[in-house]
Coordinates of C-alpha atoms and ligand atoms in Angstrom, one line a residue:
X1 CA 34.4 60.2 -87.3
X2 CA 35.7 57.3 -86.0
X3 CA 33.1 54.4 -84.7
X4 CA 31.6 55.4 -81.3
X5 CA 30.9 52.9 -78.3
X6 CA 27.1 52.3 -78.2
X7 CA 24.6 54.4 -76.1
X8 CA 25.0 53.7 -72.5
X9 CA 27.6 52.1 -72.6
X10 CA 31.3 53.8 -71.0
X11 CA 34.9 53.4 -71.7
X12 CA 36.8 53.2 -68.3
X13 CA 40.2 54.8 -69.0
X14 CA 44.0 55.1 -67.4
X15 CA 45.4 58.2 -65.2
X16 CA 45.8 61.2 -67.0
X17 CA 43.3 60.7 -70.0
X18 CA 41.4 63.9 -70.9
X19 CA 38.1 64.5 -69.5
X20 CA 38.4 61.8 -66.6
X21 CA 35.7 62.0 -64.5
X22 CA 35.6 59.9 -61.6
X23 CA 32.6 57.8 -62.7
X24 CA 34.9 56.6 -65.8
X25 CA 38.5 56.4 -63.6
X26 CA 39.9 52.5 -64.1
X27 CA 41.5 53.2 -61.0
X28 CA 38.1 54.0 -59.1
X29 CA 35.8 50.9 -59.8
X30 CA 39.5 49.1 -59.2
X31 CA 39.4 51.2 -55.7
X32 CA 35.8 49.7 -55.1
X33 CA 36.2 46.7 -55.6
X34 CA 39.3 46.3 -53.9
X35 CA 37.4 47.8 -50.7
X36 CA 35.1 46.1 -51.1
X37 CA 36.8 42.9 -51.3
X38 CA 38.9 43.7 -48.2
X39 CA 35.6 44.7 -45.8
X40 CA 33.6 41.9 -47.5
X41 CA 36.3 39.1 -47.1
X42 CA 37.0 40.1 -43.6
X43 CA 33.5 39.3 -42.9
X44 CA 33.9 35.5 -44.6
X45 CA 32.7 36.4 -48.1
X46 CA 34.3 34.3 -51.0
X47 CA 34.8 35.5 -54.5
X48 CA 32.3 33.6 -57.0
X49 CA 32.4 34.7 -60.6
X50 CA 29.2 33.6 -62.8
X51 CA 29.3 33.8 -66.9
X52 CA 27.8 37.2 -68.2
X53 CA 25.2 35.6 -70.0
X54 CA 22.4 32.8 -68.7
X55 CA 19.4 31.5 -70.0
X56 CA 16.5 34.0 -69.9
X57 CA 14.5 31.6 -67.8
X58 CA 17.1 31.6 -65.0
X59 CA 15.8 35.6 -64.7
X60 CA 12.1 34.9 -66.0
X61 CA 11.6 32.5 -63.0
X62 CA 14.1 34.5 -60.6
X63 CA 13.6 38.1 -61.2
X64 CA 10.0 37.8 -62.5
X65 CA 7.6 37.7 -65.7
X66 CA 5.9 40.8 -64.6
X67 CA 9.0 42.9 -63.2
X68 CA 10.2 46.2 -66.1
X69 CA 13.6 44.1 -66.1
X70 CA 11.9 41.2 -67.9
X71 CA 9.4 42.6 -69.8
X72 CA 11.3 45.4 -71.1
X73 CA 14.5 45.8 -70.7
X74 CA 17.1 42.6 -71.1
X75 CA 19.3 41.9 -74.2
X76 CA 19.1 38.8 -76.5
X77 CA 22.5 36.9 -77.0
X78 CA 22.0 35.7 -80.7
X79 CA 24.6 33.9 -82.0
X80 CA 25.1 32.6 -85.9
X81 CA 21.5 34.1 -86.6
X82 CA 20.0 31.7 -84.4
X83 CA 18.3 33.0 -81.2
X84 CA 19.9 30.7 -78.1
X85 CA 17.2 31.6 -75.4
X86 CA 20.7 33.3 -73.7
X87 CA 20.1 36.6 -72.3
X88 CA 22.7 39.3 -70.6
X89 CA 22.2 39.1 -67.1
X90 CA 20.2 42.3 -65.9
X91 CA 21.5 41.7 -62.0
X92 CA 23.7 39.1 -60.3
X93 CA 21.7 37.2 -57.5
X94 CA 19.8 34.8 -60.3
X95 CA 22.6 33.7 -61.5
X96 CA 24.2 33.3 -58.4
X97 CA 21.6 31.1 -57.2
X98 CA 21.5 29.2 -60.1
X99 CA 25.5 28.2 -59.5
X100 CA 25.0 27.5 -56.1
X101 CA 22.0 25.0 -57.0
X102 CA 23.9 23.4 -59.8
X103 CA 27.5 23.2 -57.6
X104 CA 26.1 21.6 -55.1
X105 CA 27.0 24.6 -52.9
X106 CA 24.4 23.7 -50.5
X107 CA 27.3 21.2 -48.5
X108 CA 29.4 23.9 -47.5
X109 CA 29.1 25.1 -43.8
X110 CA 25.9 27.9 -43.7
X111 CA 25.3 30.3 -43.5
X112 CA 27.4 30.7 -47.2
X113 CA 28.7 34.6 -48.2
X114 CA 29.5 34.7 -51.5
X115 CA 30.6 38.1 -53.3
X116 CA 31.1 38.8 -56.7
X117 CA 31.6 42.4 -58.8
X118 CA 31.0 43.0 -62.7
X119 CA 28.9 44.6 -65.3
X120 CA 24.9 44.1 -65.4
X121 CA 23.4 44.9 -68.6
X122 CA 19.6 46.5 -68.3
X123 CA 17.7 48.3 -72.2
X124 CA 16.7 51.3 -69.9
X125 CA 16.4 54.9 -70.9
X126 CA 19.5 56.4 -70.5
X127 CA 20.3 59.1 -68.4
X128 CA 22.5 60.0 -65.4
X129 CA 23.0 57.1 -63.1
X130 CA 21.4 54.8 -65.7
X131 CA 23.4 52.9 -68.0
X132 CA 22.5 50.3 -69.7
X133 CA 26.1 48.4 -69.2
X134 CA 27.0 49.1 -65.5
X135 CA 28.7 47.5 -62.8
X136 CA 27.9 46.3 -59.4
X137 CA 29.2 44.7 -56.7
X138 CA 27.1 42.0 -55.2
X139 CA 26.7 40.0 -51.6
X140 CA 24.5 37.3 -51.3
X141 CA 24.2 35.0 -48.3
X142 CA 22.5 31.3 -48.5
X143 CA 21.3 29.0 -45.8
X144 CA 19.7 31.1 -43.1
X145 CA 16.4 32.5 -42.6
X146 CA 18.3 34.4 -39.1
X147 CA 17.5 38.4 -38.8
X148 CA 20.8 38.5 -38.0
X149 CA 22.1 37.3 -41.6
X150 CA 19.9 40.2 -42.9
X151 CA 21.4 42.9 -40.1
X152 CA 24.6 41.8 -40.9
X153 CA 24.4 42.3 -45.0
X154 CA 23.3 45.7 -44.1
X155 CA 25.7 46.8 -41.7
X156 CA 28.2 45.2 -44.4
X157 CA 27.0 47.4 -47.2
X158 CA 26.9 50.1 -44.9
X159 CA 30.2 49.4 -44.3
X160 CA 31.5 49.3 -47.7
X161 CA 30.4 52.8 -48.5
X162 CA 31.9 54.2 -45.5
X163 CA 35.2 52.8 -46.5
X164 CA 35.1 54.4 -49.2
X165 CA 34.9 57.7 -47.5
X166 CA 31.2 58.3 -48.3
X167 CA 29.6 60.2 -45.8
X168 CA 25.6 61.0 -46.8
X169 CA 23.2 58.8 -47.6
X170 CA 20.1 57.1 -45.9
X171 CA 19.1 53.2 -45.9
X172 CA 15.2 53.5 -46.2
X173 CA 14.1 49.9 -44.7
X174 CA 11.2 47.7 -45.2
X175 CA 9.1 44.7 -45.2
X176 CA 7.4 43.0 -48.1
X177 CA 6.3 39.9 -45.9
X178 CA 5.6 36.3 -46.4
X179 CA 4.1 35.3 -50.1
X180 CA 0.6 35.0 -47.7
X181 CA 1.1 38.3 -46.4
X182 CA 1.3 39.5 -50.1
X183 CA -1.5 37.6 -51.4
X184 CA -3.4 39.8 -48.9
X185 CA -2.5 42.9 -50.2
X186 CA -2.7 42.0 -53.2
X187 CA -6.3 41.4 -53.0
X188 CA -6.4 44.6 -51.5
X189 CA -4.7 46.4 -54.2
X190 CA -7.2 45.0 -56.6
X191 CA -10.2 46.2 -54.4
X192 CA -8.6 49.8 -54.3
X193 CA -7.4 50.1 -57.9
X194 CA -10.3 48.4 -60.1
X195 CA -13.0 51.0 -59.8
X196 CA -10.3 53.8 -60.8
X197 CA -9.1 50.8 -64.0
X198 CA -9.6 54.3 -66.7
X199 CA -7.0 56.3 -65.2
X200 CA -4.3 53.8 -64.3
X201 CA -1.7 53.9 -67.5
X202 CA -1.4 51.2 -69.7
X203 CA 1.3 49.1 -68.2
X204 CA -0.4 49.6 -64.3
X205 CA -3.6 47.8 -65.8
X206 CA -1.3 44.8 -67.0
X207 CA 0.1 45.3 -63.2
X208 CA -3.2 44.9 -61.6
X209 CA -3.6 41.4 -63.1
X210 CA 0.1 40.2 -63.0
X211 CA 1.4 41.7 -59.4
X212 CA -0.6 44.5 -58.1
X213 CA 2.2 45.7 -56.2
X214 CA 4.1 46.9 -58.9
X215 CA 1.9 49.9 -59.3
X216 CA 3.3 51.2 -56.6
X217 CA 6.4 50.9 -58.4
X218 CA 5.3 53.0 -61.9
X219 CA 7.3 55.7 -63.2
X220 CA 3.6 57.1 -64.2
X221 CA 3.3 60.6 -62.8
X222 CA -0.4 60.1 -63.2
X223 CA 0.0 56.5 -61.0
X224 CA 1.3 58.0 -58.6
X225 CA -1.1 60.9 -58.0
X226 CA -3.6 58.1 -58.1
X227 CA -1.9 56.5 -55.4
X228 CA -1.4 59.4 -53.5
X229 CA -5.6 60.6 -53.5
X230 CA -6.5 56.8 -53.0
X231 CA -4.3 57.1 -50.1
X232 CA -3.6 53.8 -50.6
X233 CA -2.4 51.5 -47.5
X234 CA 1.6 50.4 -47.5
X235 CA 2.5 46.7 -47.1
X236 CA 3.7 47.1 -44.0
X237 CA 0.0 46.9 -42.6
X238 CA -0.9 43.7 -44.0
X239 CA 2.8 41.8 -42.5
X240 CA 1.8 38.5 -41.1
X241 CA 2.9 37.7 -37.1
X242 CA 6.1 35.9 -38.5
X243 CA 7.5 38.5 -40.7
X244 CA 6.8 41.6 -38.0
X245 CA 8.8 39.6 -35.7
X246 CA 11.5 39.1 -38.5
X247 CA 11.2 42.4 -39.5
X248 CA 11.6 43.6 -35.6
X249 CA 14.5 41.8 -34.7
X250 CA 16.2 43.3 -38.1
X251 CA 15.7 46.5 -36.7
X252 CA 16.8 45.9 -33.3
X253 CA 19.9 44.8 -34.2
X254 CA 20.7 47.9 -36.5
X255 CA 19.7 50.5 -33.7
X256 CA 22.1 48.8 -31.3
X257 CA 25.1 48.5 -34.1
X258 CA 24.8 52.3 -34.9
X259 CA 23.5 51.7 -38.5
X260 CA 21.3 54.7 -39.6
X261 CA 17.8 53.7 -41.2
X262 CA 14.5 54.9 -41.5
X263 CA 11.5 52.8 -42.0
X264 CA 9.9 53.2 -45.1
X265 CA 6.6 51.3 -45.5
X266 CA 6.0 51.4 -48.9
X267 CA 9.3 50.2 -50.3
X268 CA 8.8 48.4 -53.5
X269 CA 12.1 46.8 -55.0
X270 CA 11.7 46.5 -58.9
X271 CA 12.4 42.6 -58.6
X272 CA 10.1 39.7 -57.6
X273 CA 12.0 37.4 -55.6
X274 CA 11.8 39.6 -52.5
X275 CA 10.2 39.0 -49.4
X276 CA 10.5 40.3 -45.7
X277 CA 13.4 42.8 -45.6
X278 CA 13.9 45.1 -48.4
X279 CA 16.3 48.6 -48.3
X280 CA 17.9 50.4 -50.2
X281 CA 20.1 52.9 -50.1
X282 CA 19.6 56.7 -51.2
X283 CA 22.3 59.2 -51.7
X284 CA 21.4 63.3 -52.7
X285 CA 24.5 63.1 -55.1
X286 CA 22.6 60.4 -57.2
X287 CA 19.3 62.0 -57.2
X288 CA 16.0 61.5 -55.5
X289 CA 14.4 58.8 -58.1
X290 CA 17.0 56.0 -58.4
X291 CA 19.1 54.4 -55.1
X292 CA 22.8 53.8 -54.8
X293 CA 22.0 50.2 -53.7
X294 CA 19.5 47.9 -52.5
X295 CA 18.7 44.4 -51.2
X296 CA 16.6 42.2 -49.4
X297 CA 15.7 38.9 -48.2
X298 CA 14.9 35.9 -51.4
X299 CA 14.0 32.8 -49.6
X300 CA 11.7 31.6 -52.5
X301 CA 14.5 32.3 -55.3
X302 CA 15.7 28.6 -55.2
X303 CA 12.7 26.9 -55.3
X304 CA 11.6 29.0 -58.2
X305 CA 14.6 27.6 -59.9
X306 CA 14.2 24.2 -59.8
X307 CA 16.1 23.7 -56.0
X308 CA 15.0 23.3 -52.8
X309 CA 13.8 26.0 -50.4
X310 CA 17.3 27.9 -49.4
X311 CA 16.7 31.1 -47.2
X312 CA 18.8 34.1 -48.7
X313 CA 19.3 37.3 -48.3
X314 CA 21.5 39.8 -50.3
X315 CA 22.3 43.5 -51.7
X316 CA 24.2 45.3 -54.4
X317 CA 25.5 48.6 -55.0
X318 CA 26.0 50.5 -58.5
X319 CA 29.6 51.5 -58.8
X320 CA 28.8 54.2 -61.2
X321 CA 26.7 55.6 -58.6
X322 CA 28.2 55.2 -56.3
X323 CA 31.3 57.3 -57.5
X324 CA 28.4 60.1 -58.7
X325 CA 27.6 60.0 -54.8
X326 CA 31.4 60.1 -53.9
X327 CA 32.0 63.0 -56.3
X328 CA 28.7 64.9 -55.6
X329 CA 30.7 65.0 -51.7
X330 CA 34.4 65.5 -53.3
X331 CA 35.9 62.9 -52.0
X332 CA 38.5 62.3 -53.9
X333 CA 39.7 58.4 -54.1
X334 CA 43.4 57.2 -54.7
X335 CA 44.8 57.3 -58.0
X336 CA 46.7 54.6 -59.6
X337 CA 50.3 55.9 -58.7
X338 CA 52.8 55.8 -61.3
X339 CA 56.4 53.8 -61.3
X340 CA 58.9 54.2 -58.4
X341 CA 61.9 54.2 -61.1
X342 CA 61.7 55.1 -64.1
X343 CA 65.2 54.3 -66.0
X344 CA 67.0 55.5 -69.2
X345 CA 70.3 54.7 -71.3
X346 CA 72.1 57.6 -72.7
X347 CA 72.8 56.0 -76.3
X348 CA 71.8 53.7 -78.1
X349 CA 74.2 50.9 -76.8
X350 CA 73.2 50.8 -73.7
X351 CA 69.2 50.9 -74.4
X352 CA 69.4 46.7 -74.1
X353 CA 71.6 47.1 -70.7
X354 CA 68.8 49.5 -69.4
X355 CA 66.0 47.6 -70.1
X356 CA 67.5 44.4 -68.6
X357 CA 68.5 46.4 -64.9
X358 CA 64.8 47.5 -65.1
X359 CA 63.5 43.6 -66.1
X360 CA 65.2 42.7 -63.6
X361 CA 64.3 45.0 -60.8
X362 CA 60.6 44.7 -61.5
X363 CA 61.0 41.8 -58.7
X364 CA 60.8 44.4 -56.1
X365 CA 58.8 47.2 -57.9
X366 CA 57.1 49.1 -60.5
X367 CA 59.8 49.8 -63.2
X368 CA 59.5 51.7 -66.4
X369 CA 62.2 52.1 -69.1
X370 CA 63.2 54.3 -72.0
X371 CA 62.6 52.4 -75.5
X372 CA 64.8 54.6 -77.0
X373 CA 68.3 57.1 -76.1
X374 CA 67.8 59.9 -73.8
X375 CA 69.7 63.0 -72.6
X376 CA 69.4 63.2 -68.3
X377 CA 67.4 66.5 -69.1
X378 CA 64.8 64.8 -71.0
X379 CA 64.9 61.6 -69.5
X380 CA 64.1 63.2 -66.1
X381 CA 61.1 65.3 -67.4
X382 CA 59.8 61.6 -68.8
X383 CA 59.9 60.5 -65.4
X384 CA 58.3 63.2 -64.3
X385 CA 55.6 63.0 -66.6
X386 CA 55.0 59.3 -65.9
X387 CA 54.5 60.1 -62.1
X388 CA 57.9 58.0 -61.3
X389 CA 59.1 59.2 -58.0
X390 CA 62.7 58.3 -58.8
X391 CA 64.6 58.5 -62.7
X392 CA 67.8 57.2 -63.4
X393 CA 70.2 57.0 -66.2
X394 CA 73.0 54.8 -67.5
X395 CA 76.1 55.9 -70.1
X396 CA 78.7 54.6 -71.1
X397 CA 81.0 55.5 -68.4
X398 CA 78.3 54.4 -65.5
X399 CA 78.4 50.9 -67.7
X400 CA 81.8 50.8 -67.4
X401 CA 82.1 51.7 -63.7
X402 CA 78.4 49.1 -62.9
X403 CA 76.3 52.4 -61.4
X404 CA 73.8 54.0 -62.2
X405 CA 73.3 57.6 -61.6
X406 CA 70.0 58.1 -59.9
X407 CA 67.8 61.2 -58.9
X408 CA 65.2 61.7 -56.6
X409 CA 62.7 64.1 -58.5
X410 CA 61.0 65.4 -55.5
X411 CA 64.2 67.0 -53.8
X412 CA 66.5 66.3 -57.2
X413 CA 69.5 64.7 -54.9
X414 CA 71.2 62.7 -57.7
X415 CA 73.3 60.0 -56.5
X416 CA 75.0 56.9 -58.0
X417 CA 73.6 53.6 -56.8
X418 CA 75.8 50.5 -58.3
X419 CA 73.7 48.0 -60.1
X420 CA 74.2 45.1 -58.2
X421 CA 72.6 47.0 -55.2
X422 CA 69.7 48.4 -56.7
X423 CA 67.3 46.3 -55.9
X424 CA 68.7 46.9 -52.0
X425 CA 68.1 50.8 -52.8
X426 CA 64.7 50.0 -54.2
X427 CA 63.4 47.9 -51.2
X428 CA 64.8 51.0 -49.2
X429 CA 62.9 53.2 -51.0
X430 CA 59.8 51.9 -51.5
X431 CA 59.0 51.2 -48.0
Ligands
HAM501 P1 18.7 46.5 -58.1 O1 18.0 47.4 -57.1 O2 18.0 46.2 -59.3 O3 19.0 45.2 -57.3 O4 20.1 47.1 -58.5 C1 21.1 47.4 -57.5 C2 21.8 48.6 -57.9 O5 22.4 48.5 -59.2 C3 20.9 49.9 -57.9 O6 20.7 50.4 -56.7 C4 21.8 50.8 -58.8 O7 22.8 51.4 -58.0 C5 22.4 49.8 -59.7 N1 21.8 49.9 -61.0 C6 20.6 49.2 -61.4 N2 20.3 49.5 -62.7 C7 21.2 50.4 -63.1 C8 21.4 51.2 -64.3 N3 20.6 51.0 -65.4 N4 22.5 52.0 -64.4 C9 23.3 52.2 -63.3 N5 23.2 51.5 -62.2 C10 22.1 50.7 -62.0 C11 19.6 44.1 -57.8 O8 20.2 44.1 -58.9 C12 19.6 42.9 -56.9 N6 20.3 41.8 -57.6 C13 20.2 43.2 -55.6 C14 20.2 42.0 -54.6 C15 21.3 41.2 -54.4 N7 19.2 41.6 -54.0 C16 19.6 40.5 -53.3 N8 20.8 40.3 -53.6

């Protein structure tokens, strides 16, 4: 057997490979990102590309010590034996931050939307909807601590789905508060979950010490009963003055745009640098444990890198599940079309003279040519096959006479077009 790509990984493959599901389509992450590039720049986003790999401090510091993403599940870089302290990022926004500390990013005008889409690479189990190379796209915004920032991101990735086509979904909205507020439940936490220390599992008892709220967070089934017969108190109770009003305004603004949301008070998000709003984004076709996408507000993220205080707030989206989503509602997305002309010589002396017309007319359009002689017959079923919408062929005679003879393979009207006017007939024909 030949060698085999390695577990959780996927190949993402051209039009007409066998068993192409959506979720591995080239054409449909291109579709996504391409959407999302169009709503996202529309809305003043630029493009910022960040390398794959970072040092694992940048995600120790930013995403957290005590987070499953650190502890558990990111991949060493090693490179000529030696470990280089590089790790593949697990998510975007550290890294982001990072370049935007380190580029003195900080002097253009603020609020700054930045963009970016690629893949993230998490050691998880795997199973559907979680890989452990996938892609997301990514918005962050720096520079302002306004609820309106925060509305805006998530009428944007609201926005992006729906462009898409998707229809379902719910964004499940919360609060995780100021670091004060959390201290406070926190202590709280510790107060409910300590007498009951023999039945949390092994990794919730390492929680209670390092960040309490992550319990609320375990996969455990036997956590979460716990939690459930504790009947333990959501962090929405214990917001401060400053982040209820934050977390108010956020609100306000999404019932007046139309944005769909329910408040959900014991959101977790499975990364540390949160605080005030957190959502995420839940879709049936991806099932009921994982979200589509998620986000929230990272004020502290700079300082915990070394910078300044810089406000922030930010979401991605899987792309993988996202397209689950999108095929659990059948919507089917554009595929990559094929050539408008796709052009053959009739022997083999004219092979060079067709490949130049089509060289030549691939200034106005998608071109393909024959590599080799064809007969019309089996030069048109070529076309065909290659999803051209228009075939043509060139002889000795049409040499002779500067024409080619051209057919339209959705009504087959031949007629001859003379060479120096096809790239007039192509203009013509693509629009
Ligand atoms: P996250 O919730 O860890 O947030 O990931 C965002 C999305 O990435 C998830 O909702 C999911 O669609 C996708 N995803 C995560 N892990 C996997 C996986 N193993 N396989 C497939 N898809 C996966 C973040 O990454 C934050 N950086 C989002 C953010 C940006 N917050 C502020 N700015």
């Amino acid at each position: 057997m030949p060698l085999q790509r390695p577990k959780g990984t996927q190949d993402h493959l051209p039009e007409g490979s066998p068993k192409l599901g959506l979720d591995v389509r080239a054409s449909a992450f291109a579709h996504v990102e391409d959407t999302a590039r169009r709503v996202l720049e529309r809305a003043g986003a630029s493009f910022i590309n960040t390398p794959l790999f970072e040092e694992a401090e940048v995600y120790k510091r930013g995403v957290g010590g005590s987070t499953d993403i650190v502890r558990k599940e990111m991949f060493t870089v090693y490179y000529f034996g030696t470990h280089g302290g590089y790790v593949l990022r697990p998510e975007g926004t550290a890294g982001i931050v990072r370049a935007y500390l380190q580029n003195g990013l900080k002097q253009l005008p603020a609020p700054l939307k930045l963009w970016t889409h690629g893949p993230m690479f998490r050691a998880e189990n795997v199973h559907k909807g979680r890989e452990r190379q996938f892609h997301q796209v990514d918005y962050e915004v720096l520079g302002s601590s306004d609820p309106l920032v925060d509305a805006e991101a998530i009428w944007l990735m609201w926005e992006v789905v729906r462009a898409l086509g998707l229809t379902g979904g719910r964004i499940k909205l919360g609060s995780i508060g100021d670091p004060a507020d959390r201290e406070g439940y926190n202590a709280y936490l510790r107060e409910v979950f300590t007498p009951h220390l023999d039945r949390l599992s092994d990794d919730s008892r390492d929680r209670l010490e390092r960040n309490p709220m992550r319990i609320l967070d375990s996969k455990s089934g036997g956590d979460q009963a716990l939690i459930r017969e504790l009947e333990v108190r959501p962090m929405l109770d214990f917001l401060g003055d400053e982040a209820r009003a934050h977390f108010g305004a956020v609100q306000n603004y999404l019932t007046a745009w139309g944005v769909p949301f329910d408040v959900d008070p014991s959101i977790v998000r499975g990364l540390d640098y949160y605080r005030r709003t957190a959502w995420e984004l839940h879709h049936e076709g991806v099932g009921a444990k994982s979200a589509l996408g998620g986000g929230g507000r990272y004020d502290g993220l700079a300082a915990q890198l070394g910078g300044p205080e810089v406000p922030a707030v930010g979401w991605a989206f899987g792309i993988e599940r996202l397209l689950l989503a999108l095929e659990a509602e059948g919507v089917a997305l554009p595929r990559a079309g094929g050539p408008l002309l796709f052009l053959a010589a009739m022997d083999e002396e004219r092979v060079g003279l067709a490949a130049q017309v089509a060289l030549e007319a691939r200034a106005v359009t998608r071109v393909e040519f024959a590599y080799r002689a064809m007969k019309p017959g089996s030069a048109f079923r070529e076309a065909d096959r290659r999803g051209a919408a228009l075939a043509a062929v060139i002889g000795s005679e049409e040499a002779a006479r500067g024409v080619l003879n051209v057919k339209t393979l959705a009504t087959g009207v031949q007629r001859e077009v003379a060479l120096a006017e096809l790239s007039a007939f192509l203009e013509l024909e693509r629009a």
